[in-house]
Amino acid sequence: MGGPDFPSMRGRELLRHLQRQPLSYTEGPSKGSGGSHRLLTSDQFPTLLFAFHDGAEIPPGLVRKIFTKDIGLTKDEALKHLRGDLQWPRS
């Protein structure tokens, strides 16, 4: 589903990618008492419910889904963001 282009990664690594520009997600309050469900908000992108523990391994297909379906980036934009060279806003 994710293809070889998208890497698997740990929850803390995914969170760092989401917090980096241009996505610039910030953590809101935790949902419930477990603390693993965090609300992430961004000025330009949809709000996300981040439900991963820091050490949880997230498979490539789910990484792709988060960046393309949940956030709305194209596949190319998502891969550029993961490499650290996404230019925003779109031209």
Coordinates of C-alpha atoms in Angstrom, one line a residue:
M1 CA 0.0 0.0 0.0
G2 CA 2.7 2.5 1.0
G3 CA 5.2 1.3 -1.5
P4 CA 9.0 1.4 -1.1
D5 CA 9.1 5.2 -1.3
F6 CA 7.7 5.8 2.1
P7 CA 9.7 4.7 5.2
S8 CA 8.5 3.2 8.3
M9 CA 9.2 5.3 11.4
R10 CA 8.7 5.5 15.1
G11 CA 6.0 7.7 16.6
R12 CA 8.4 10.3 17.9
E13 CA 10.0 10.6 14.5
L14 CA 6.6 11.0 12.8
L15 CA 5.7 13.7 15.3
R16 CA 9.0 15.6 14.5
H17 CA 8.2 15.5 10.8
L18 CA 4.7 16.9 11.5
Q19 CA 6.1 19.7 13.7
R20 CA 8.6 20.8 11.1
Q21 CA 7.9 23.6 8.6
P22 CA 5.8 24.0 6.5
L23 CA 3.4 21.7 8.3
S24 CA 4.1 23.3 11.7
Y25 CA 1.8 21.1 13.8
T26 CA 1.7 21.9 17.5
E27 CA 0.4 19.7 20.3
G28 CA -2.8 20.5 21.9
P29 CA -4.2 18.8 25.0
S30 CA -4.1 15.0 25.4
K31 CA -7.4 13.1 24.8
G32 CA -8.3 10.9 27.7
S33 CA -6.1 9.7 30.5
G34 CA -3.7 7.5 28.5
G35 CA -1.7 10.4 27.1
S36 CA -1.0 8.6 23.8
H37 CA -3.8 10.5 22.0
R38 CA -2.7 14.0 21.2
L39 CA -4.5 16.6 19.2
L40 CA -2.2 18.3 16.6
T41 CA -3.2 21.6 15.0
S42 CA -1.7 23.6 12.2
D43 CA -2.6 27.0 10.8
Q44 CA -2.7 25.7 7.2
F45 CA -3.5 22.0 7.5
P46 CA -6.3 19.8 9.0
T47 CA -6.3 19.0 12.7
L48 CA -4.9 15.5 13.4
L49 CA -5.5 13.1 16.2
F50 CA -2.1 11.6 16.9
A51 CA -2.6 8.2 18.5
F52 CA 0.9 6.7 18.5
H53 CA 3.2 6.0 21.4
D54 CA 6.7 7.5 20.9
G55 CA 8.3 4.1 20.3
A56 CA 5.6 2.6 18.2
E57 CA 6.7 1.5 14.7
I58 CA 4.4 3.0 12.0
P59 CA 4.4 1.1 8.7
P60 CA 5.1 2.8 5.4
G61 CA 1.5 2.6 4.2
L62 CA 0.2 4.4 7.3
V63 CA 2.9 7.1 7.0
R64 CA 1.8 7.6 3.4
K65 CA -1.9 7.8 4.4
I66 CA -1.2 10.4 7.1
F67 CA 0.7 12.7 4.8
T68 CA -1.5 12.3 1.7
K69 CA -5.1 11.5 2.8
D70 CA -5.2 13.0 6.3
I71 CA -3.0 16.1 5.6
G72 CA -3.7 16.5 1.9
L73 CA -0.2 16.6 0.4
T74 CA 0.5 14.9 -2.9
K75 CA 2.8 11.9 -2.8
D76 CA 5.6 14.0 -4.2
E77 CA 5.0 16.8 -1.7
A78 CA 5.0 14.2 1.2
L79 CA 8.2 12.6 0.1
K80 CA 9.9 16.0 -0.3
H81 CA 8.8 17.0 3.2
L82 CA 10.2 13.7 4.6
R83 CA 13.5 14.6 2.9
G84 CA 13.4 18.1 4.3
D85 CA 13.0 20.0 1.0
L86 CA 9.3 20.8 0.5
Q87 CA 8.8 24.4 -0.7
W88 CA 5.5 25.9 0.5
P89 CA 3.2 27.4 -0.5
R90 CA 2.4 25.4 -3.6
S91 CA 3.2 27.2 -6.9

